[in-house]
């Protein structure tokens, strides 16, 4: 009976081993990175090692992109646009004008893209030419938009304490009704400057100050007109002095000076010696003004923009190229 009992115990142990096998040998720890032909083991298996995978820091999520930027393409629209084309991912609405010319010409300005094309070129041909130059066009349109945004950001808010550039430095407007009126119209009274200065500006820790004889209740239009009147008088004084300085150096004679208010042109010269200069040049540093004055006087010797003309300018303003770029890249403030 003892032998039979032993056999029974062996049978019970074999049955237990069959239904409850011994624990599997430990597996190497997982790193969370798997070879392409070895996919991760299913969850719950001995190879999954979830505690090791969880210890690997997750990859940083990409920055969120606003939904409108994903859906709406960039758009550049000329105010007089009569046709539009898709350049890359940007919609460009341009002003198309037919002209008597041999080739297609396009210009990017503050308003956007303008195209002049011969009458025999089809509309699809015009669009194809724009697509061919799409990189240049989009870059120039973006630069023009950024420039316009800078201009809008520098718009002058006409009130007591308004700040505007004068000869490249900040000029603060001060409403000062205690001053008497002087000058044409009597709207603007220069503040007392340093002894003997007589230039209409006072210096102090906050820079230049321009005192105008208006009550503090004056409206924006009154303040703007008073400041403009003073600037135009000062521009004539400053420009005249620089014309008299550069004319002998260039061997030319100027006959008259007129102030202009153009938005896109800084000066002009005629063969009879008459000069036109934009009074808004007074916003820029003196070196910029000198470049424009010398530029117009040089036209009294060379009435074009040939190499000989630029050589003439360089005799009195050697760094004219850098000054010209500064004038082009830094817009005057909006009034």
GROMACS .gro file of N, CA and C in nm, residues 203-329:
model
  381
  203UNK      N    1   1.756  12.144  -2.559
  203UNK     CA    2   1.813  12.014  -2.528
  203UNK      C    3   1.796  11.984  -2.381
  204UNK      N    4   1.783  11.857  -2.348
  204UNK     CA    5   1.765  11.817  -2.210
  204UNK      C    6   1.785  11.669  -2.197
  205UNK      N    7   1.759  11.614  -2.079
  205UNK     CA    8   1.782  11.471  -2.058
  205UNK      C    9   1.693  11.383  -2.143
  206UNK      N   10   1.580  11.435  -2.190
  206UNK     CA   11   1.490  11.353  -2.270
  206UNK      C   12   1.508  11.379  -2.419
  207UNK      N   13   1.611  11.454  -2.460
  207UNK     CA   14   1.634  11.481  -2.601
  207UNK      C   15   1.583  11.618  -2.641
  208UNK      N   16   1.547  11.632  -2.770
  208UNK     CA   17   1.502  11.760  -2.822
  208UNK      C   18   1.355  11.783  -2.789
  209UNK      N   19   1.323  11.911  -2.766
  209UNK     CA   20   1.184  11.948  -2.741
  209UNK      C   21   1.145  12.064  -2.828
  210UNK      N   22   1.032  12.053  -2.894
  210UNK     CA   23   0.981  12.159  -2.980
  210UNK      C   24   0.855  12.215  -2.916
  211UNK      N   25   0.861  12.339  -2.870
  211UNK     CA   26   0.747  12.401  -2.803
  211UNK      C   27   0.664  12.478  -2.904
  212UNK      N   28   0.539  12.448  -2.907
  212UNK     CA   29   0.449  12.519  -2.997
  212UNK      C   30   0.344  12.591  -2.914
  213UNK      N   31   0.309  12.711  -2.959
  213UNK     CA   32   0.217  12.795  -2.882
  213UNK      C   33   0.073  12.760  -2.903
  214UNK      N   34   0.035  12.643  -2.863
  214UNK     CA   35  -0.105  12.599  -2.872
  214UNK      C   36  -0.154  12.557  -2.735
  215UNK      N   37  -0.283  12.576  -2.707
  215UNK     CA   38  -0.336  12.530  -2.578
  215UNK      C   39  -0.334  12.378  -2.570
  216UNK      N   40  -0.337  12.326  -2.449
  216UNK     CA   41  -0.332  12.182  -2.432
  216UNK      C   42  -0.459  12.113  -2.481
  217UNK      N   43  -0.561  12.192  -2.509
  217UNK     CA   44  -0.685  12.136  -2.563
  217UNK      C   45  -0.681  12.126  -2.715
  218UNK      N   46  -0.569  12.162  -2.778
  218UNK     CA   47  -0.561  12.160  -2.924
  218UNK      C   48  -0.581  12.019  -2.978
  219UNK      N   49  -0.645  12.010  -3.092
  219UNK     CA   50  -0.671  11.881  -3.152
  219UNK      C   51  -0.553  11.830  -3.233
  220UNK      N   52  -0.557  11.702  -3.271
  220UNK     CA   53  -0.446  11.643  -3.347
  220UNK      C   54  -0.414  11.718  -3.476
  221UNK      N   55  -0.517  11.762  -3.549
  221UNK     CA   56  -0.492  11.830  -3.676
  221UNK      C   57  -0.420  11.963  -3.653
  222UNK      N   58  -0.457  12.037  -3.549
  222UNK     CA   59  -0.390  12.162  -3.519
  222UNK      C   60  -0.243  12.140  -3.487
  223UNK      N   61  -0.217  12.039  -3.404
  223UNK     CA   62  -0.078  12.011  -3.364
  223UNK      C   63   0.003  11.968  -3.486
  224UNK      N   64  -0.054  11.880  -3.568
  224UNK     CA   65   0.018  11.832  -3.686
  224UNK      C   66   0.052  11.948  -3.780
  225UNK      N   67  -0.045  12.035  -3.807
  225UNK     CA   68  -0.021  12.146  -3.900
  225UNK      C   69   0.083  12.242  -3.845
  226UNK      N   70   0.082  12.266  -3.714
  226UNK     CA   71   0.180  12.356  -3.655
  226UNK      C   72   0.321  12.299  -3.665
  227UNK      N   73   0.335  12.169  -3.636
  227UNK     CA   74   0.466  12.105  -3.644
  227UNK      C   75   0.514  12.103  -3.789
  228UNK      N   76   0.424  12.074  -3.883
  228UNK     CA   77   0.465  12.072  -4.024
  228UNK      C   78   0.511  12.209  -4.070
  229UNK      N   79   0.442  12.313  -4.028
  229UNK     CA   80   0.482  12.448  -4.067
  229UNK      C   81   0.623  12.479  -4.019
  230UNK      N   82   0.653  12.441  -3.896
  230UNK     CA   83   0.788  12.466  -3.843
  230UNK      C   84   0.893  12.383  -3.917
  231UNK      N   85   0.861  12.255  -3.941
  231UNK     CA   86   0.956  12.169  -4.009
  231UNK      C   87   0.985  12.218  -4.151
  232UNK      N   88   0.885  12.268  -4.220
  232UNK     CA   89   0.907  12.316  -4.356
  232UNK      C   90   0.995  12.441  -4.356
  233UNK      N   91   0.976  12.529  -4.259
  233UNK     CA   92   1.064  12.645  -4.250
  233UNK      C   93   1.207  12.601  -4.219
  234UNK      N   94   1.221  12.505  -4.128
  234UNK     CA   95   1.355  12.460  -4.092
  234UNK      C   96   1.418  12.382  -4.206
  235UNK      N   97   1.337  12.307  -4.281
  235UNK     CA   98   1.390  12.233  -4.396
  235UNK      C   99   1.448  12.327  -4.499
  236UNK      N  100   1.379  12.437  -4.527
  236UNK     CA  101   1.432  12.532  -4.625
  236UNK      C  102   1.565  12.590  -4.577
  237UNK      N  103   1.573  12.623  -4.450
  237UNK     CA  104   1.700  12.675  -4.396
  237UNK      C  105   1.812  12.573  -4.408
  238UNK      N  106   1.782  12.447  -4.367
  238UNK     CA  107   1.885  12.343  -4.368
  238UNK      C  108   1.926  12.307  -4.511
  239UNK      N  109   1.830  12.290  -4.599
  239UNK     CA  110   1.860  12.250  -4.737
  239UNK      C  111   1.941  12.360  -4.808
  240UNK      N  112   1.905  12.485  -4.786
  240UNK     CA  113   1.977  12.594  -4.850
  240UNK      C  114   2.124  12.593  -4.810
  241UNK      N  115   2.150  12.571  -4.682
  241UNK     CA  116   2.289  12.568  -4.635
  241UNK      C  117   2.367  12.454  -4.699
  242UNK      N  118   2.304  12.338  -4.717
  242UNK     CA  119   2.375  12.224  -4.776
  242UNK      C  120   2.392  12.240  -4.927
  243UNK      N  121   2.296  12.303  -4.993
  243UNK     CA  122   2.313  12.333  -5.135
  243UNK      C  123   2.430  12.428  -5.157
  244UNK      N  124   2.439  12.528  -5.074
  244UNK     CA  125   2.550  12.623  -5.085
  244UNK      C  126   2.684  12.558  -5.052
  245UNK      N  127   2.681  12.453  -4.971
  245UNK     CA  128   2.804  12.382  -4.938
  245UNK      C  129   2.852  12.294  -5.054
  246UNK      N  130   2.760  12.217  -5.114
  246UNK     CA  131   2.800  12.118  -5.214
  246UNK      C  132   2.812  12.174  -5.356
  247UNK      N  133   2.737  12.277  -5.389
  247UNK     CA  134   2.741  12.330  -5.526
  247UNK      C  135   2.882  12.369  -5.570
  248UNK      N  136   2.957  12.445  -5.491
  248UNK     CA  137   3.094  12.478  -5.535
  248UNK      C  138   3.183  12.354  -5.549
  249UNK      N  139   3.163  12.255  -5.461
  249UNK     CA  140   3.245  12.135  -5.469
  249UNK      C  141   3.220  12.057  -5.597
  250UNK      N  142   3.098  12.065  -5.648
  250UNK     CA  143   3.062  11.993  -5.770
  250UNK      C  144   3.077  12.081  -5.894
  251UNK      N  145   3.105  12.208  -5.874
  251UNK     CA  146   3.122  12.298  -5.988
  251UNK      C  147   2.993  12.327  -6.060
  252UNK      N  148   2.880  12.338  -5.986
  252UNK     CA  149   2.750  12.366  -6.047
  252UNK      C  150   2.687  12.487  -5.978
  253UNK      N  151   2.581  12.536  -6.039
  253UNK     CA  152   2.510  12.652  -5.984
  253UNK      C  153   2.361  12.620  -5.980
  254UNK      N  154   2.304  12.625  -5.863
  254UNK     CA  155   2.160  12.604  -5.850
  254UNK      C  156   2.091  12.741  -5.845
  255UNK      N  157   1.969  12.746  -5.895
  255UNK     CA  158   1.899  12.874  -5.910
  255UNK      C  159   1.782  12.891  -5.815
  256UNK      N  160   1.716  12.781  -5.780
  256UNK     CA  161   1.598  12.792  -5.692
  256UNK      C  162   1.577  12.663  -5.618
  257UNK      N  163   1.509  12.674  -5.503
  257UNK     CA  164   1.475  12.558  -5.421
  257UNK      C  165   1.326  12.559  -5.393
  258UNK      N  166   1.262  12.447  -5.421
  258UNK     CA  167   1.120  12.429  -5.387
  258UNK      C  168   1.108  12.305  -5.300
  259UNK      N  169   1.018  12.311  -5.203
  259UNK     CA  170   0.994  12.197  -5.115
  259UNK      C  171   0.879  12.114  -5.171
  260UNK      N  172   0.897  11.983  -5.168
  260UNK     CA  173   0.793  11.893  -5.216
  260UNK      C  174   0.736  11.813  -5.099
  261UNK      N  175   0.620  11.752  -5.125
  261UNK     CA  176   0.552  11.672  -5.024
  261UNK      C  177   0.520  11.534  -5.080
  262UNK      N  178   0.601  11.490  -5.176
  262UNK     CA  179   0.574  11.362  -5.243
  262UNK      C  180   0.592  11.247  -5.146
  263UNK      N  181   0.521  11.138  -5.173
  263UNK     CA  182   0.529  11.021  -5.087
  263UNK      C  183   0.641  10.926  -5.128
  264UNK      N  184   0.682  10.931  -5.256
  264UNK     CA  185   0.777  10.831  -5.304
  264UNK      C  186   0.901  10.892  -5.368
  265UNK      N  187   0.912  11.023  -5.373
  265UNK     CA  188   1.027  11.086  -5.438
  265UNK      C  189   1.090  11.187  -5.344
  266UNK      N  190   1.223  11.178  -5.331
  266UNK     CA  191   1.292  11.264  -5.235
  266UNK      C  192   1.345  11.392  -5.298
  267UNK      N  193   1.364  11.395  -5.427
  267UNK     CA  194   1.414  11.517  -5.489
  267UNK      C  195   1.417  11.507  -5.639
  268UNK      N  196   1.441  11.622  -5.702
  268UNK     CA  197   1.454  11.627  -5.848
  268UNK      C  198   1.534  11.752  -5.884
  269UNK      N  199   1.586  11.751  -6.006
  269UNK     CA  200   1.665  11.865  -6.054
  269UNK      C  201   1.636  11.886  -6.202
  270UNK      N  202   1.638  12.013  -6.244
  270UNK     CA  203   1.620  12.048  -6.383
  270UNK      C  204   1.746  12.114  -6.436
  271UNK      N  205   1.760  12.111  -6.567
  271UNK     CA  206   1.880  12.165  -6.628
  271UNK      C  207   1.897  12.314  -6.602
  272UNK      N  208   1.787  12.385  -6.573
  272UNK     CA  209   1.797  12.529  -6.547
  272UNK      C  210   1.846  12.560  -6.406
  273UNK      N  211   1.878  12.457  -6.327
  273UNK     CA  212   1.932  12.477  -6.193
  273UNK      C  213   1.829  12.477  -6.082
  274UNK      N  214   1.702  12.452  -6.113
  274UNK     CA  215   1.599  12.447  -6.009
  274UNK      C  216   1.601  12.311  -5.941
  275UNK      N  217   1.592  12.313  -5.810
  275UNK     CA  218   1.601  12.192  -5.726
  275UNK      C  219   1.472  12.179  -5.647
  276UNK      N  220   1.422  12.056  -5.639
  276UNK     CA  221   1.309  12.024  -5.551
  276UNK      C  222   1.355  11.920  -5.450
  277UNK      N  223   1.329  11.945  -5.322
  277UNK     CA  224   1.364  11.851  -5.215
  277UNK      C  225   1.243  11.830  -5.126
  278UNK      N  226   1.225  11.707  -5.084
  278UNK     CA  227   1.113  11.671  -4.997
  278UNK      C  228   1.142  11.716  -4.854
  279UNK      N  229   1.054  11.795  -4.796
  279UNK     CA  230   1.079  11.847  -4.662
  279UNK      C  231   1.084  11.735  -4.558
  280UNK      N  232   1.025  11.618  -4.590
  280UNK     CA  233   1.027  11.505  -4.496
  280UNK      C  234   1.167  11.448  -4.476
  281UNK      N  235   1.260  11.487  -4.563
  281UNK     CA  236   1.399  11.446  -4.542
  281UNK      C  237   1.451  11.491  -4.406
  282UNK      N  238   1.387  11.592  -4.348
  282UNK     CA  239   1.432  11.642  -4.218
  282UNK      C  240   1.416  11.537  -4.108
  283UNK      N  241   1.345  11.428  -4.136
  283UNK     CA  242   1.335  11.319  -4.039
  283UNK      C  243   1.467  11.240  -4.029
  284UNK      N  244   1.549  11.247  -4.132
  284UNK     CA  245   1.666  11.160  -4.142
  284UNK      C  246   1.793  11.229  -4.090
  285UNK      N  247   1.897  11.149  -4.060
  285UNK     CA  248   2.024  11.208  -4.015
  285UNK      C  249   2.082  11.301  -4.119
  286UNK      N  250   2.164  11.397  -4.078
  286UNK     CA  251   2.222  11.493  -4.173
  286UNK      C  252   2.296  11.427  -4.289
  287UNK      N  253   2.363  11.313  -4.265
  287UNK     CA  254   2.437  11.248  -4.373
  287UNK      C  255   2.343  11.202  -4.485
  288UNK      N  256   2.222  11.160  -4.450
  288UNK     CA  257   2.125  11.118  -4.551
  288UNK      C  258   2.082  11.240  -4.633
  289UNK      N  259   2.057  11.351  -4.566
  289UNK     CA  260   2.017  11.473  -4.637
  289UNK      C  261   2.129  11.517  -4.731
  290UNK      N  262   2.252  11.509  -4.684
  290UNK     CA  263   2.365  11.548  -4.769
  290UNK      C  264   2.371  11.462  -4.894
  291UNK      N  265   2.343  11.332  -4.881
  291UNK     CA  266   2.344  11.245  -4.998
  291UNK      C  267   2.240  11.291  -5.101
  292UNK      N  268   2.118  11.319  -5.056
  292UNK     CA  269   2.012  11.359  -5.149
  292UNK      C  270   2.045  11.493  -5.213
  293UNK      N  271   2.096  11.587  -5.135
  293UNK     CA  272   2.133  11.718  -5.190
  293UNK      C  273   2.242  11.703  -5.295
  294UNK      N  274   2.346  11.625  -5.263
  294UNK     CA  275   2.454  11.603  -5.359
  294UNK      C  276   2.404  11.529  -5.482
  295UNK      N  277   2.311  11.436  -5.463
  295UNK     CA  278   2.254  11.360  -5.574
  295UNK      C  279   2.188  11.455  -5.674
  296UNK      N  280   2.104  11.545  -5.623
  296UNK     CA  281   2.033  11.636  -5.713
  296UNK      C  282   2.128  11.736  -5.778
  297UNK      N  283   2.225  11.786  -5.704
  297UNK     CA  284   2.321  11.879  -5.764
  297UNK      C  285   2.406  11.809  -5.870
  298UNK      N  286   2.439  11.682  -5.850
  298UNK     CA  287   2.517  11.608  -5.949
  298UNK      C  288   2.442  11.595  -6.080
  299UNK      N  289   2.308  11.598  -6.074
  299UNK     CA  290   2.230  11.592  -6.198
  299UNK      C  291   2.248  11.718  -6.282
  300UNK      N  292   2.293  11.826  -6.222
  300UNK     CA  293   2.319  11.946  -6.302
  300UNK      C  294   2.442  11.929  -6.389
  301UNK      N  295   2.520  11.825  -6.361
  301UNK     CA  296   2.635  11.791  -6.446
  301UNK      C  297   2.605  11.672  -6.535
  302UNK      N  298   2.535  11.572  -6.480
  302UNK     CA  299   2.502  11.449  -6.555
  302UNK      C  300   2.353  11.422  -6.535
  303UNK      N  301   2.273  11.439  -6.639
  303UNK     CA  302   2.128  11.427  -6.625
  303UNK      C  303   2.079  11.283  -6.649
  304UNK      N  304   2.146  11.188  -6.588
  304UNK     CA  305   2.102  11.049  -6.594
  304UNK      C  306   2.163  10.976  -6.476
  305UNK      N  307   2.148  10.844  -6.471
  305UNK     CA  308   2.206  10.764  -6.362
  305UNK      C  309   2.313  10.670  -6.417
  306UNK      N  310   2.391  10.720  -6.508
  306UNK     CA  311   2.500  10.641  -6.566
  306UNK      C  312   2.614  10.628  -6.466
  307UNK      N  313   2.711  10.540  -6.494
  307UNK     CA  314   2.828  10.530  -6.406
  307UNK      C  315   2.897  10.664  -6.385
  308UNK      N  316   2.899  10.748  -6.488
  308UNK     CA  317   2.962  10.879  -6.474
  308UNK      C  318   2.890  10.964  -6.371
  309UNK      N  319   2.755  10.949  -6.364
  309UNK     CA  320   2.679  11.023  -6.263
  309UNK      C  321   2.719  10.979  -6.122
  310UNK      N  322   2.723  10.847  -6.099
  310UNK     CA  323   2.755  10.798  -5.965
  310UNK      C  324   2.899  10.830  -5.927
  311UNK      N  325   2.987  10.833  -6.025
  311UNK     CA  326   3.124  10.876  -5.996
  311UNK      C  327   3.127  11.022  -5.952
  312UNK      N  328   3.039  11.102  -6.010
  312UNK     CA  329   3.031  11.243  -5.971
  312UNK      C  330   2.982  11.257  -5.827
  313UNK      N  331   2.879  11.180  -5.793
  313UNK     CA  332   2.828  11.184  -5.655
  313UNK      C  333   2.937  11.142  -5.558
  314UNK      N  334   3.013  11.039  -5.595
  314UNK     CA  335   3.115  10.984  -5.505
  314UNK      C  336   3.226  11.084  -5.475
  315UNK      N  337   3.244  11.184  -5.560
  315UNK     CA  338   3.350  11.282  -5.533
  315UNK      C  339   3.322  11.364  -5.408
  316UNK      N  340   3.194  11.378  -5.371
  316UNK     CA  341   3.160  11.457  -5.253
  316UNK      C  342   3.096  11.372  -5.142
  317UNK      N  343   3.037  11.258  -5.179
  317UNK     CA  344   2.977  11.167  -5.080
  317UNK      C  345   3.026  11.026  -5.113
  318UNK      N  346   3.144  10.989  -5.067
  318UNK     CA  347   3.202  10.858  -5.103
  318UNK      C  348   3.116  10.739  -5.061
  319UNK      N  349   3.046  10.750  -4.950
  319UNK     CA  350   2.965  10.638  -4.900
  319UNK      C  351   2.819  10.650  -4.942
  320UNK      N  352   2.796  10.706  -5.060
  320UNK     CA  353   2.659  10.729  -5.106
  320UNK      C  354   2.577  10.600  -5.113
  321UNK      N  355   2.640  10.486  -5.146
  321UNK     CA  356   2.564  10.361  -5.163
  321UNK      C  357   2.501  10.318  -5.032
  322UNK      N  358   2.577  10.325  -4.921
  322UNK     CA  359   2.522  10.287  -4.790
  322UNK      C  360   2.412  10.383  -4.748
  323UNK      N  361   2.430  10.512  -4.775
  323UNK     CA  362   2.329  10.612  -4.739
  323UNK      C  363   2.203  10.592  -4.822
  324UNK      N  364   2.220  10.559  -4.949
  324UNK     CA  365   2.104  10.533  -5.035
  324UNK      C  366   2.026  10.413  -4.985
  325UNK      N  367   2.097  10.306  -4.945
  325UNK     CA  368   2.028  10.188  -4.893
  325UNK      C  369   1.953  10.221  -4.764
  326UNK      N  370   2.014  10.302  -4.677
  326UNK     CA  371   1.948  10.340  -4.552
  326UNK      C  372   1.819  10.416  -4.581
  327UNK      N  373   1.824  10.508  -4.677
  327UNK     CA  374   1.706  10.586  -4.712
  327UNK      C  375   1.596  10.497  -4.767
  328UNK      N  376   1.636  10.394  -4.843
  328UNK     CA  377   1.537  10.304  -4.901
  328UNK      C  378   1.477  10.210  -4.797
  329UNK      N  379   1.559  10.165  -4.702
  329UNK     CA  380   1.513  10.064  -4.607
  329UNK      C  381   1.445  10.120  -4.484
   0.00000   0.00000   0.00000
